[in-house]
Structure formats: C-alpha cells, structure tokens
Amino acid sequence: MNTINLPPKHLLMVLAIVLIWGVNFVAVYIGLKSFPPFLLSALRFGLSALPWVFFIPRPKGSVKLIVYYGLFNFALQFGFIFTGIHLGISPGLASLVLQIQVFFSMGLAFLFFHDRPSPFKIAGSLISFVGIGIVGYHVNGGSTFTGLILMLLAAFSWAAGNMFTKKIHSESPLALVVWGNLAAFPVMVLVSYFFEGPHVIQSSLKNMSWPAIASVCYIVYFSTHIGYGAWGFLMKSYSTSVVVPFTLLVPVVGFMSSAIYLGEEIQSWKLLASLFILSGLIFGLLEKQIRSWLSPR
C-alpha cells in the first residue's frame, strides 16, 4: 500500500472530493431553509439508499460492521452537522471545524490498526490545530458555541466511520455507502418523528422550495454517492495518514463557496485560521521533499 504519494488520477479524485464536499456546506444551508435538520438528514439517507439497495449487492462485511459504519459515518456525523449549522455556526466555519477529524482519524488508526503517522504528519496536524484553536477563540454566543461542539462531535463520528470503512474491506465503495445510508435511514426517521414532530415534517414536505429540492439532490447524488463512494475507495487503497489530510482543503472551498453564494463575511481571523490549516496540510504532504532537502547530499 502506497504510504507517501498518490498517483495523478487518484490525486485528481481526492481534489474532486474536496470540491464537492466544500460546496456541500452551502447546499446544506439552503436545504435547512425548508427542512429541519433531522428531517433533512432522513431525506438524505433515504434517497441515498433507495432504490439502490435493490440493485447493488450488500458488502461482504458483517452486518454489524455495516450498521456501525452507517451510524457513525452518516446518522451521527450528519445529524450533528445539520443541527450545528441550524443552530448558528456558518457553513464556512462548519467546514473548517469539521477538519479536526484528521486528528481523530490518525489517533484511532494508530489505536486500532497501528497505522503510525510520521513525525512530519504529526507536526503538520499540530500546525493545523492552531487554526482550529483560532476558530474556538473567536466563536461566541450560546447557539454558535453549541454549533461548535456539535461540529466537533461530527468530526469524531466521521473519524470513527473511517475506521469501519477500513475494517469492512468492501469490494465496492458505492455499495458500502448505499447500505450504510440504509442503516442510518430508519434511525433518523425516528429521531425526526420524536424530536421535530409529524406536523413539522408534513408542513416541511408540503412547502418545500425548488432550491431546497436542488440542495437535497446535490447532497444525495454528489456529496454522498460520488463523494463518499470515491472516498471509500481511497480509504481502502491508502494509508489513513496519506488520504485524510487532504480534507483540510475542504474549508478553503467551504469559505469560498459560502462567500460567493451566501455572502458570508471573511474576517481576518478566518483567513488566519485557514492559513494555519492549509500550511499544516502542505507540511504533511511534502514530507518526501522535506526529507530530501534535509538529508545530507
């Protein structure tokens, strides 16, 4: 398994995932204008799973692992993300805070798979962590602070989901995504029913707008099917410490798309936080070049 560099076609693949996931936060924000967060999550999971489960065979991994994958990677992660944005954290900041999953992923991979990150990747992660700290320092207000906590919980859920991705060893990453969403779907339907209520669900579905429908389609078919299908392939093929740091580029796209489409103000501290996160990513990815430069000729 390649643990240092990605070939060009897989590099393009992971950059396409970054673009899709960065814009996804804008789509979520638009969707939340018409749907409450748990209902939006349930719609995502249901449309991502159905009718595809009738045509795509179940992954060969155990049912229990697939259920855990669906609960952590979908039900918990996106339940927290959608609720956090609903409670006031902006799409750009949400995309930034979520990247702390890099540290959770590396730590869990070390604990469960002995996938030891190199000192360069650890240093790069610490540099990026400074950026997360800047975000935490500038977040204020009750709802926004709650949103920050929920995004941190979403980050841990994503990292845990990555571990189940590696344990299942599915031959088809898309099959894992589809069946994982099927596991998350009934859970989120029940959560939406009990916490948001049948009246809110009925009213939201009856009065949904065309932008909301478009946002759900983007969330389902681009972010979930294409994004997570390709992500599952990369997680299966490469070391966690090689693939996961690329997600640190997601907030760069998230900030840019949020500023362009939603008019989110980009304050200087947001730029500084992004600079630290991007610098940490570059430091970790250029390990081979840095080692070559430091080694005696």
PDB file of C-alpha atoms in Angstrom:
ATOM      1  CA  MET A   1       0.000   0.000   0.000  1.00  0.00           C
ATOM      2  CA  ASN A   2       1.370   3.377  -1.031  1.00  0.00           C
ATOM      3  CA  THR A   3       2.005   5.430   2.094  1.00  0.00           C
ATOM      4  CA  ILE A   4       3.654   8.559   0.644  1.00  0.00           C
ATOM      5  CA  ASN A   5       2.336   9.802  -2.703  1.00  0.00           C
ATOM      6  CA  LEU A   6      -0.887   9.411  -4.683  1.00  0.00           C
ATOM      7  CA  PRO A   7      -0.739   8.768  -8.434  1.00  0.00           C
ATOM      8  CA  PRO A   8      -2.088  11.660 -10.578  1.00  0.00           C
ATOM      9  CA  LYS A   9      -5.519  10.098 -11.239  1.00  0.00           C
ATOM     10  CA  HIS A  10      -6.109   9.480  -7.534  1.00  0.00           C
ATOM     11  CA  LEU A  11      -4.799  12.943  -6.679  1.00  0.00           C
ATOM     12  CA  LEU A  12      -7.420  14.395  -9.053  1.00  0.00           C
ATOM     13  CA  MET A  13     -10.021  12.148  -7.449  1.00  0.00           C
ATOM     14  CA  VAL A  14      -9.333  13.391  -3.934  1.00  0.00           C
ATOM     15  CA  LEU A  15      -9.289  17.027  -5.124  1.00  0.00           C
ATOM     16  CA  ALA A  16     -12.687  16.489  -6.774  1.00  0.00           C
ATOM     17  CA  ILE A  17     -13.973  15.128  -3.460  1.00  0.00           C
ATOM     18  CA  VAL A  18     -12.652  18.241  -1.709  1.00  0.00           C
ATOM     19  CA  LEU A  19     -14.521  20.482  -4.173  1.00  0.00           C
ATOM     20  CA  ILE A  20     -17.773  18.522  -3.830  1.00  0.00           C
ATOM     21  CA  TRP A  21     -17.658  18.438  -0.035  1.00  0.00           C
ATOM     22  CA  GLY A  22     -16.676  22.101   0.273  1.00  0.00           C
ATOM     23  CA  VAL A  23     -19.694  23.252  -1.747  1.00  0.00           C
ATOM     24  CA  ASN A  24     -21.881  20.763   0.140  1.00  0.00           C
ATOM     25  CA  PHE A  25     -21.992  23.043   3.194  1.00  0.00           C
ATOM     26  CA  VAL A  26     -23.733  25.718   1.109  1.00  0.00           C
ATOM     27  CA  ALA A  27     -26.218  23.097  -0.114  1.00  0.00           C
ATOM     28  CA  VAL A  28     -26.920  22.089   3.486  1.00  0.00           C
ATOM     29  CA  TYR A  29     -27.512  25.724   4.482  1.00  0.00           C
ATOM     30  CA  ILE A  30     -30.020  26.130   1.637  1.00  0.00           C
ATOM     31  CA  GLY A  31     -31.743  22.856   2.494  1.00  0.00           C
ATOM     32  CA  LEU A  32     -32.150  23.905   6.133  1.00  0.00           C
ATOM     33  CA  LYS A  33     -34.220  26.877   4.982  1.00  0.00           C
ATOM     34  CA  SER A  34     -37.021  24.442   4.130  1.00  0.00           C
ATOM     35  CA  PHE A  35     -36.333  21.361   6.265  1.00  0.00           C
ATOM     36  CA  PRO A  36     -35.476  20.904   9.965  1.00  0.00           C
ATOM     37  CA  PRO A  37     -32.078  19.236  10.459  1.00  0.00           C
ATOM     38  CA  PHE A  38     -33.186  15.702  11.365  1.00  0.00           C
ATOM     39  CA  LEU A  39     -35.727  15.549   8.531  1.00  0.00           C
ATOM     40  CA  LEU A  40     -33.097  16.791   6.070  1.00  0.00           C
ATOM     41  CA  SER A  41     -30.775  14.045   7.332  1.00  0.00           C
ATOM     42  CA  ALA A  42     -33.504  11.420   6.930  1.00  0.00           C
ATOM     43  CA  LEU A  43     -34.203  12.583   3.361  1.00  0.00           C
ATOM     44  CA  ARG A  44     -30.520  12.351   2.565  1.00  0.00           C
ATOM     45  CA  PHE A  45     -30.184   8.828   3.914  1.00  0.00           C
ATOM     46  CA  GLY A  46     -33.409   7.563   2.383  1.00  0.00           C
ATOM     47  CA  LEU A  47     -32.697   8.883  -1.126  1.00  0.00           C
ATOM     48  CA  SER A  48     -29.070   7.716  -0.907  1.00  0.00           C
ATOM     49  CA  ALA A  49     -30.180   4.171  -0.074  1.00  0.00           C
ATOM     50  CA  LEU A  50     -33.390   3.738  -2.071  1.00  0.00           C
ATOM     51  CA  PRO A  51     -33.960   2.256  -4.578  1.00  0.00           C
ATOM     52  CA  TRP A  52     -30.254   1.445  -4.968  1.00  0.00           C
ATOM     53  CA  VAL A  53     -30.153  -1.279  -2.308  1.00  0.00           C
ATOM     54  CA  PHE A  54     -32.370  -3.406  -4.571  1.00  0.00           C
ATOM     55  CA  PHE A  55     -29.757  -3.320  -7.351  1.00  0.00           C
ATOM     56  CA  ILE A  56     -26.421  -3.130  -5.513  1.00  0.00           C
ATOM     57  CA  PRO A  57     -25.399  -6.234  -3.520  1.00  0.00           C
ATOM     58  CA  ARG A  58     -24.668  -5.817   0.174  1.00  0.00           C
ATOM     59  CA  PRO A  59     -20.949  -5.526   1.015  1.00  0.00           C
ATOM     60  CA  LYS A  60     -19.357  -8.763   2.189  1.00  0.00           C
ATOM     61  CA  GLY A  61     -18.503  -7.337   5.610  1.00  0.00           C
ATOM     62  CA  SER A  62     -20.593  -8.344   8.616  1.00  0.00           C
ATOM     63  CA  VAL A  63     -23.990  -6.703   9.051  1.00  0.00           C
ATOM     64  CA  LYS A  64     -22.900  -5.360  12.452  1.00  0.00           C
ATOM     65  CA  LEU A  65     -19.924  -3.511  10.954  1.00  0.00           C
ATOM     66  CA  ILE A  66     -22.092  -2.058   8.179  1.00  0.00           C
ATOM     67  CA  VAL A  67     -24.601  -0.834  10.753  1.00  0.00           C
ATOM     68  CA  TYR A  68     -21.820   0.764  12.830  1.00  0.00           C
ATOM     69  CA  TYR A  69     -20.418   2.371   9.692  1.00  0.00           C
ATOM     70  CA  GLY A  70     -23.844   3.796   8.821  1.00  0.00           C
ATOM     71  CA  LEU A  71     -24.485   5.066  12.342  1.00  0.00           C
ATOM     72  CA  PHE A  72     -21.135   6.825  12.754  1.00  0.00           C
ATOM     73  CA  ASN A  73     -20.374   7.957   9.200  1.00  0.00           C
ATOM     74  CA  PHE A  74     -23.918   9.068   8.385  1.00  0.00           C
ATOM     75  CA  ALA A  75     -26.504   9.176  11.183  1.00  0.00           C
ATOM     76  CA  LEU A  76     -24.283  10.739  13.846  1.00  0.00           C
ATOM     77  CA  GLN A  77     -21.972  12.781  11.621  1.00  0.00           C
ATOM     78  CA  PHE A  78     -24.673  14.458   9.560  1.00  0.00           C
ATOM     79  CA  GLY A  79     -27.151  14.704  12.379  1.00  0.00           C
ATOM     80  CA  PHE A  80     -24.533  16.769  14.230  1.00  0.00           C
ATOM     81  CA  ILE A  81     -23.503  18.772  11.123  1.00  0.00           C
ATOM     82  CA  PHE A  82     -27.026  19.724  10.097  1.00  0.00           C
ATOM     83  CA  THR A  83     -28.050  20.586  13.648  1.00  0.00           C
ATOM     84  CA  GLY A  84     -24.877  22.626  14.202  1.00  0.00           C
ATOM     85  CA  ILE A  85     -25.489  24.741  11.092  1.00  0.00           C
ATOM     86  CA  HIS A  86     -29.162  25.043  12.070  1.00  0.00           C
ATOM     87  CA  LEU A  87     -28.105  26.399  15.484  1.00  0.00           C
ATOM     88  CA  GLY A  88     -25.946  29.168  14.106  1.00  0.00           C
ATOM     89  CA  ILE A  89     -22.473  28.081  13.037  1.00  0.00           C
ATOM     90  CA  SER A  90     -21.876  29.358   9.493  1.00  0.00           C
ATOM     91  CA  PRO A  91     -21.246  26.958   6.587  1.00  0.00           C
ATOM     92  CA  GLY A  92     -17.686  28.238   6.167  1.00  0.00           C
ATOM     93  CA  LEU A  93     -16.823  27.778   9.835  1.00  0.00           C
ATOM     94  CA  ALA A  94     -18.572  24.411   9.901  1.00  0.00           C
ATOM     95  CA  SER A  95     -16.390  23.171   7.047  1.00  0.00           C
ATOM     96  CA  LEU A  96     -13.306  24.407   8.909  1.00  0.00           C
ATOM     97  CA  VAL A  97     -14.077  22.944  12.345  1.00  0.00           C
ATOM     98  CA  LEU A  98     -15.027  19.577  10.873  1.00  0.00           C
ATOM     99  CA  GLN A  99     -11.416  19.075   9.772  1.00  0.00           C
ATOM    100  CA  ILE A 100     -10.345  18.250  13.308  1.00  0.00           C
ATOM    101  CA  GLN A 101     -11.441  14.768  12.231  1.00  0.00           C
ATOM    102  CA  VAL A 102      -7.904  14.488  10.842  1.00  0.00           C
ATOM    103  CA  PHE A 103      -6.530  14.241  14.377  1.00  0.00           C
ATOM    104  CA  PHE A 104      -9.282  11.871  15.497  1.00  0.00           C
ATOM    105  CA  SER A 105      -8.704   9.673  12.413  1.00  0.00           C
ATOM    106  CA  MET A 106      -4.945   9.459  12.921  1.00  0.00           C
ATOM    107  CA  GLY A 107      -5.370   8.697  16.621  1.00  0.00           C
ATOM    108  CA  LEU A 108      -7.984   5.997  16.052  1.00  0.00           C
ATOM    109  CA  ALA A 109      -5.964   4.475  13.184  1.00  0.00           C
ATOM    110  CA  PHE A 110      -2.956   4.253  15.497  1.00  0.00           C
ATOM    111  CA  LEU A 111      -5.008   2.637  18.279  1.00  0.00           C
ATOM    112  CA  PHE A 112      -6.857   0.092  16.140  1.00  0.00           C
ATOM    113  CA  PHE A 113      -4.605  -0.518  13.118  1.00  0.00           C
ATOM    114  CA  HIS A 114      -1.152   0.530  14.402  1.00  0.00           C
ATOM    115  CA  ASP A 115      -1.080   2.952  11.458  1.00  0.00           C
ATOM    116  CA  ARG A 116       1.620   5.175  12.940  1.00  0.00           C
ATOM    117  CA  PRO A 117       1.739   8.687  11.393  1.00  0.00           C
ATOM    118  CA  SER A 118       5.195  10.042  10.650  1.00  0.00           C
ATOM    119  CA  PRO A 119       6.638  12.941  12.707  1.00  0.00           C
ATOM    120  CA  PHE A 120       6.100  15.217   9.697  1.00  0.00           C
ATOM    121  CA  LYS A 121       2.388  14.408   9.565  1.00  0.00           C
ATOM    122  CA  ILE A 122       2.085  14.865  13.324  1.00  0.00           C
ATOM    123  CA  ALA A 123       3.818  18.253  13.043  1.00  0.00           C
ATOM    124  CA  GLY A 124       1.566  19.217  10.146  1.00  0.00           C
ATOM    125  CA  SER A 125      -1.500  18.259  12.178  1.00  0.00           C
ATOM    126  CA  LEU A 126      -0.325  20.364  15.128  1.00  0.00           C
ATOM    127  CA  ILE A 127       0.173  23.367  12.842  1.00  0.00           C
ATOM    128  CA  SER A 128      -3.376  22.878  11.547  1.00  0.00           C
ATOM    129  CA  PHE A 129      -4.662  22.529  15.105  1.00  0.00           C
ATOM    130  CA  VAL A 130      -3.584  26.134  15.742  1.00  0.00           C
ATOM    131  CA  GLY A 131      -6.116  27.148  13.099  1.00  0.00           C
ATOM    132  CA  ILE A 132      -8.863  25.215  14.881  1.00  0.00           C
ATOM    133  CA  GLY A 133      -7.858  26.987  18.105  1.00  0.00           C
ATOM    134  CA  ILE A 134      -8.268  30.374  16.407  1.00  0.00           C
ATOM    135  CA  VAL A 135     -11.804  29.396  15.447  1.00  0.00           C
ATOM    136  CA  GLY A 136     -12.610  28.350  19.007  1.00  0.00           C
ATOM    137  CA  TYR A 137     -11.254  31.630  20.375  1.00  0.00           C
ATOM    138  CA  HIS A 138     -13.476  33.743  18.117  1.00  0.00           C
ATOM    139  CA  VAL A 139     -16.687  31.763  18.432  1.00  0.00           C
ATOM    140  CA  ASN A 140     -19.109  33.395  20.852  1.00  0.00           C
ATOM    141  CA  GLY A 141     -22.791  33.305  21.646  1.00  0.00           C
ATOM    142  CA  GLY A 142     -24.762  30.371  23.037  1.00  0.00           C
ATOM    143  CA  SER A 143     -26.152  28.910  19.820  1.00  0.00           C
ATOM    144  CA  THR A 144     -22.890  29.288  17.928  1.00  0.00           C
ATOM    145  CA  PHE A 145     -20.912  27.678  20.745  1.00  0.00           C
ATOM    146  CA  THR A 146     -23.378  24.788  20.724  1.00  0.00           C
ATOM    147  CA  GLY A 147     -22.872  24.585  16.971  1.00  0.00           C
ATOM    148  CA  LEU A 148     -19.109  24.365  17.503  1.00  0.00           C
ATOM    149  CA  ILE A 149     -19.485  21.496  19.986  1.00  0.00           C
ATOM    150  CA  LEU A 150     -21.778  19.655  17.587  1.00  0.00           C
ATOM    151  CA  MET A 151     -19.257  20.068  14.776  1.00  0.00           C
ATOM    152  CA  LEU A 152     -16.540  18.566  16.988  1.00  0.00           C
ATOM    153  CA  LEU A 153     -18.825  15.600  17.695  1.00  0.00           C
ATOM    154  CA  ALA A 154     -19.443  15.304  13.942  1.00  0.00           C
ATOM    155  CA  ALA A 155     -15.679  15.256  13.375  1.00  0.00           C
ATOM    156  CA  PHE A 156     -15.226  12.387  15.816  1.00  0.00           C
ATOM    157  CA  SER A 157     -18.116  10.487  14.211  1.00  0.00           C
ATOM    158  CA  TRP A 158     -16.513  10.873  10.773  1.00  0.00           C
ATOM    159  CA  ALA A 159     -13.180   9.621  12.117  1.00  0.00           C
ATOM    160  CA  ALA A 160     -14.865   6.594  13.702  1.00  0.00           C
ATOM    161  CA  GLY A 161     -16.658   5.927  10.425  1.00  0.00           C
ATOM    162  CA  ASN A 162     -13.294   5.923   8.636  1.00  0.00           C
ATOM    163  CA  MET A 163     -12.152   3.098  10.905  1.00  0.00           C
ATOM    164  CA  PHE A 164     -15.167   0.969   9.990  1.00  0.00           C
ATOM    165  CA  THR A 165     -14.518   1.735   6.315  1.00  0.00           C
ATOM    166  CA  LYS A 166     -11.109   0.088   6.647  1.00  0.00           C
ATOM    167  CA  LYS A 167     -12.423  -2.870   8.659  1.00  0.00           C
ATOM    168  CA  ILE A 168     -15.216  -3.815   6.252  1.00  0.00           C
ATOM    169  CA  HIS A 169     -12.946  -4.183   3.169  1.00  0.00           C
ATOM    170  CA  SER A 170     -15.863  -3.737   0.767  1.00  0.00           C
ATOM    171  CA  GLU A 171     -15.062  -4.503  -2.869  1.00  0.00           C
ATOM    172  CA  SER A 172     -17.486  -1.755  -3.942  1.00  0.00           C
ATOM    173  CA  PRO A 173     -17.175   1.567  -2.064  1.00  0.00           C
ATOM    174  CA  LEU A 174     -20.516   2.702  -3.540  1.00  0.00           C
ATOM    175  CA  ALA A 175     -22.205  -0.420  -2.142  1.00  0.00           C
ATOM    176  CA  LEU A 176     -20.873   0.415   1.304  1.00  0.00           C
ATOM    177  CA  VAL A 177     -22.213   3.981   1.018  1.00  0.00           C
ATOM    178  CA  VAL A 178     -25.653   2.839  -0.124  1.00  0.00           C
ATOM    179  CA  TRP A 179     -26.042   0.155   2.556  1.00  0.00           C
ATOM    180  CA  GLY A 180     -24.546   2.426   5.221  1.00  0.00           C
ATOM    181  CA  ASN A 181     -27.208   5.021   4.417  1.00  0.00           C
ATOM    182  CA  LEU A 182     -29.864   2.311   4.667  1.00  0.00           C
ATOM    183  CA  ALA A 183     -28.666   1.578   8.219  1.00  0.00           C
ATOM    184  CA  ALA A 184     -28.853   5.287   9.112  1.00  0.00           C
ATOM    185  CA  PHE A 185     -32.240   5.963   7.477  1.00  0.00           C
ATOM    186  CA  PRO A 186     -34.696   4.367   9.986  1.00  0.00           C
ATOM    187  CA  VAL A 187     -32.728   5.773  12.916  1.00  0.00           C
ATOM    188  CA  MET A 188     -33.017   9.325  11.624  1.00  0.00           C
ATOM    189  CA  VAL A 189     -36.685   8.890  10.682  1.00  0.00           C
ATOM    190  CA  LEU A 190     -37.434   8.005  14.299  1.00  0.00           C
ATOM    191  CA  VAL A 191     -35.304  10.866  15.625  1.00  0.00           C
ATOM    192  CA  SER A 192     -37.094  13.336  13.326  1.00  0.00           C
ATOM    193  CA  TYR A 193     -40.517  11.994  14.283  1.00  0.00           C
ATOM    194  CA  PHE A 194     -39.963  12.214  18.043  1.00  0.00           C
ATOM    195  CA  PHE A 195     -37.920  15.455  18.209  1.00  0.00           C
ATOM    196  CA  GLU A 196     -39.373  17.500  15.322  1.00  0.00           C
ATOM    197  CA  GLY A 197     -42.872  16.032  15.229  1.00  0.00           C
ATOM    198  CA  PRO A 198     -45.209  14.834  12.470  1.00  0.00           C
ATOM    199  CA  HIS A 199     -46.733  18.308  11.987  1.00  0.00           C
ATOM    200  CA  VAL A 200     -43.352  19.897  11.223  1.00  0.00           C
ATOM    201  CA  ILE A 201     -42.426  17.001   8.928  1.00  0.00           C
ATOM    202  CA  GLN A 202     -45.695  17.244   6.997  1.00  0.00           C
ATOM    203  CA  SER A 203     -45.500  21.038   6.688  1.00  0.00           C
ATOM    204  CA  SER A 204     -41.870  20.949   5.506  1.00  0.00           C
ATOM    205  CA  LEU A 205     -42.556  18.344   2.826  1.00  0.00           C
ATOM    206  CA  LYS A 206     -45.677  20.173   1.655  1.00  0.00           C
ATOM    207  CA  ASN A 207     -43.990  23.586   1.362  1.00  0.00           C
ATOM    208  CA  MET A 208     -40.513  22.654   0.104  1.00  0.00           C
ATOM    209  CA  SER A 209     -38.994  25.037  -2.454  1.00  0.00           C
ATOM    210  CA  TRP A 210     -37.140  24.295  -5.681  1.00  0.00           C
ATOM    211  CA  PRO A 211     -33.805  25.484  -4.192  1.00  0.00           C
ATOM    212  CA  ALA A 212     -34.365  23.061  -1.302  1.00  0.00           C
ATOM    213  CA  ILE A 213     -35.060  20.208  -3.735  1.00  0.00           C
ATOM    214  CA  ALA A 214     -31.903  21.084  -5.680  1.00  0.00           C
ATOM    215  CA  SER A 215     -29.872  21.150  -2.455  1.00  0.00           C
ATOM    216  CA  VAL A 216     -31.155  17.696  -1.445  1.00  0.00           C
ATOM    217  CA  CYS A 217     -30.229  16.328  -4.889  1.00  0.00           C
ATOM    218  CA  TYR A 218     -26.716  17.756  -4.546  1.00  0.00           C
ATOM    219  CA  ILE A 219     -26.329  16.382  -1.015  1.00  0.00           C
ATOM    220  CA  VAL A 220     -27.504  12.922  -2.083  1.00  0.00           C
ATOM    221  CA  TYR A 221     -26.044  12.333  -5.528  1.00  0.00           C
ATOM    222  CA  PHE A 222     -22.891  14.445  -5.487  1.00  0.00           C
ATOM    223  CA  SER A 223     -21.800  14.599  -1.845  1.00  0.00           C
ATOM    224  CA  THR A 224     -22.952  11.105  -0.856  1.00  0.00           C
ATOM    225  CA  HIS A 225     -22.823   8.833  -3.893  1.00  0.00           C
ATOM    226  CA  ILE A 226     -19.891  10.377  -5.741  1.00  0.00           C
ATOM    227  CA  GLY A 227     -18.026  11.883  -2.779  1.00  0.00           C
ATOM    228  CA  TYR A 228     -18.288   9.032  -0.296  1.00  0.00           C
ATOM    229  CA  GLY A 229     -18.033   6.361  -2.980  1.00  0.00           C
ATOM    230  CA  ALA A 230     -14.684   7.762  -4.135  1.00  0.00           C
ATOM    231  CA  TRP A 231     -13.604   8.411  -0.535  1.00  0.00           C
ATOM    232  CA  GLY A 232     -14.264   4.807   0.423  1.00  0.00           C
ATOM    233  CA  PHE A 233     -12.081   3.631  -2.463  1.00  0.00           C
ATOM    234  CA  LEU A 234      -9.195   5.871  -1.367  1.00  0.00           C
ATOM    235  CA  MET A 235      -9.525   4.895   2.302  1.00  0.00           C
ATOM    236  CA  LYS A 236      -9.387   1.238   1.305  1.00  0.00           C
ATOM    237  CA  SER A 237      -6.388   1.726  -1.003  1.00  0.00           C
ATOM    238  CA  TYR A 238      -4.114   4.041   1.001  1.00  0.00           C
ATOM    239  CA  SER A 239      -2.918   4.726   4.499  1.00  0.00           C
ATOM    240  CA  THR A 240      -5.209   6.911   6.624  1.00  0.00           C
ATOM    241  CA  SER A 241      -2.385   9.383   7.269  1.00  0.00           C
ATOM    242  CA  VAL A 242      -1.978   9.894   3.493  1.00  0.00           C
ATOM    243  CA  VAL A 243      -5.612  10.352   2.464  1.00  0.00           C
ATOM    244  CA  VAL A 244      -7.222  12.094   5.445  1.00  0.00           C
ATOM    245  CA  PRO A 245      -5.032  15.273   5.441  1.00  0.00           C
ATOM    246  CA  PHE A 246      -6.471  16.255   2.044  1.00  0.00           C
ATOM    247  CA  THR A 247      -9.772  17.006   3.757  1.00  0.00           C
ATOM    248  CA  LEU A 248      -8.055  20.033   5.291  1.00  0.00           C
ATOM    249  CA  LEU A 249      -8.641  21.678   1.913  1.00  0.00           C
ATOM    250  CA  VAL A 250     -12.419  21.346   2.326  1.00  0.00           C
ATOM    251  CA  PRO A 251     -12.777  24.528   4.462  1.00  0.00           C
ATOM    252  CA  VAL A 252     -10.905  26.560   1.838  1.00  0.00           C
ATOM    253  CA  VAL A 253     -13.582  25.580  -0.691  1.00  0.00           C
ATOM    254  CA  GLY A 254     -16.239  25.939   2.016  1.00  0.00           C
ATOM    255  CA  PHE A 255     -15.252  29.529   2.798  1.00  0.00           C
ATOM    256  CA  MET A 256     -15.006  30.496  -0.864  1.00  0.00           C
ATOM    257  CA  SER A 257     -18.353  28.962  -1.852  1.00  0.00           C
ATOM    258  CA  SER A 258     -20.054  30.376   1.245  1.00  0.00           C
ATOM    259  CA  ALA A 259     -18.713  33.854   0.472  1.00  0.00           C
ATOM    260  CA  ILE A 260     -19.754  33.641  -3.203  1.00  0.00           C
ATOM    261  CA  TYR A 261     -23.210  32.117  -2.822  1.00  0.00           C
ATOM    262  CA  LEU A 262     -24.271  33.200   0.674  1.00  0.00           C
ATOM    263  CA  GLY A 263     -22.298  36.395   1.190  1.00  0.00           C
ATOM    264  CA  GLU A 264     -20.565  35.079   4.313  1.00  0.00           C
ATOM    265  CA  GLU A 265     -18.109  37.684   5.573  1.00  0.00           C
ATOM    266  CA  ILE A 266     -14.498  36.505   5.589  1.00  0.00           C
ATOM    267  CA  GLN A 267     -12.869  38.231   8.565  1.00  0.00           C
ATOM    268  CA  SER A 268      -9.101  38.372   9.002  1.00  0.00           C
ATOM    269  CA  TRP A 269      -9.158  35.725  11.747  1.00  0.00           C
ATOM    270  CA  LYS A 270     -10.917  33.295   9.406  1.00  0.00           C
ATOM    271  CA  LEU A 271      -8.176  33.837   6.833  1.00  0.00           C
ATOM    272  CA  LEU A 272      -5.520  33.344   9.520  1.00  0.00           C
ATOM    273  CA  ALA A 273      -7.162  30.113  10.694  1.00  0.00           C
ATOM    274  CA  SER A 274      -7.358  28.853   7.111  1.00  0.00           C
ATOM    275  CA  LEU A 275      -3.693  29.754   6.590  1.00  0.00           C
ATOM    276  CA  PHE A 276      -2.601  27.592   9.537  1.00  0.00           C
ATOM    277  CA  ILE A 277      -4.777  24.693   8.425  1.00  0.00           C
ATOM    278  CA  LEU A 278      -3.541  24.843   4.839  1.00  0.00           C
ATOM    279  CA  SER A 279       0.083  25.220   5.988  1.00  0.00           C
ATOM    280  CA  GLY A 280      -0.232  22.130   8.148  1.00  0.00           C
ATOM    281  CA  LEU A 281      -1.617  20.179   5.213  1.00  0.00           C
ATOM    282  CA  ILE A 282       1.202  21.250   2.903  1.00  0.00           C
ATOM    283  CA  PHE A 283       3.825  20.437   5.540  1.00  0.00           C
ATOM    284  CA  GLY A 284       2.433  16.938   5.968  1.00  0.00           C
ATOM    285  CA  LEU A 285       2.040  16.266   2.250  1.00  0.00           C
ATOM    286  CA  LEU A 286       5.528  17.441   1.285  1.00  0.00           C
ATOM    287  CA  GLU A 287       7.205  15.009   3.674  1.00  0.00           C
ATOM    288  CA  LYS A 288       9.221  13.311   0.929  1.00  0.00           C
ATOM    289  CA  GLN A 289      10.523  16.608  -0.452  1.00  0.00           C
ATOM    290  CA  ILE A 290      11.360  17.981   3.004  1.00  0.00           C
ATOM    291  CA  ARG A 291      13.239  14.820   3.958  1.00  0.00           C
ATOM    292  CA  SER A 292      15.194  15.010   0.711  1.00  0.00           C
ATOM    293  CA  TRP A 293      16.074  18.656   1.340  1.00  0.00           C
ATOM    294  CA  LEU A 294      17.179  17.990   4.948  1.00  0.00           C
ATOM    295  CA  SER A 295      19.213  14.855   4.225  1.00  0.00           C
ATOM    296  CA  PRO A 296      22.968  15.340   3.601  1.00  0.00           C
ATOM    297  CA  ARG A 297      23.973  15.077  -0.045  1.00  0.00           C
TER     298      ARG A 297
END
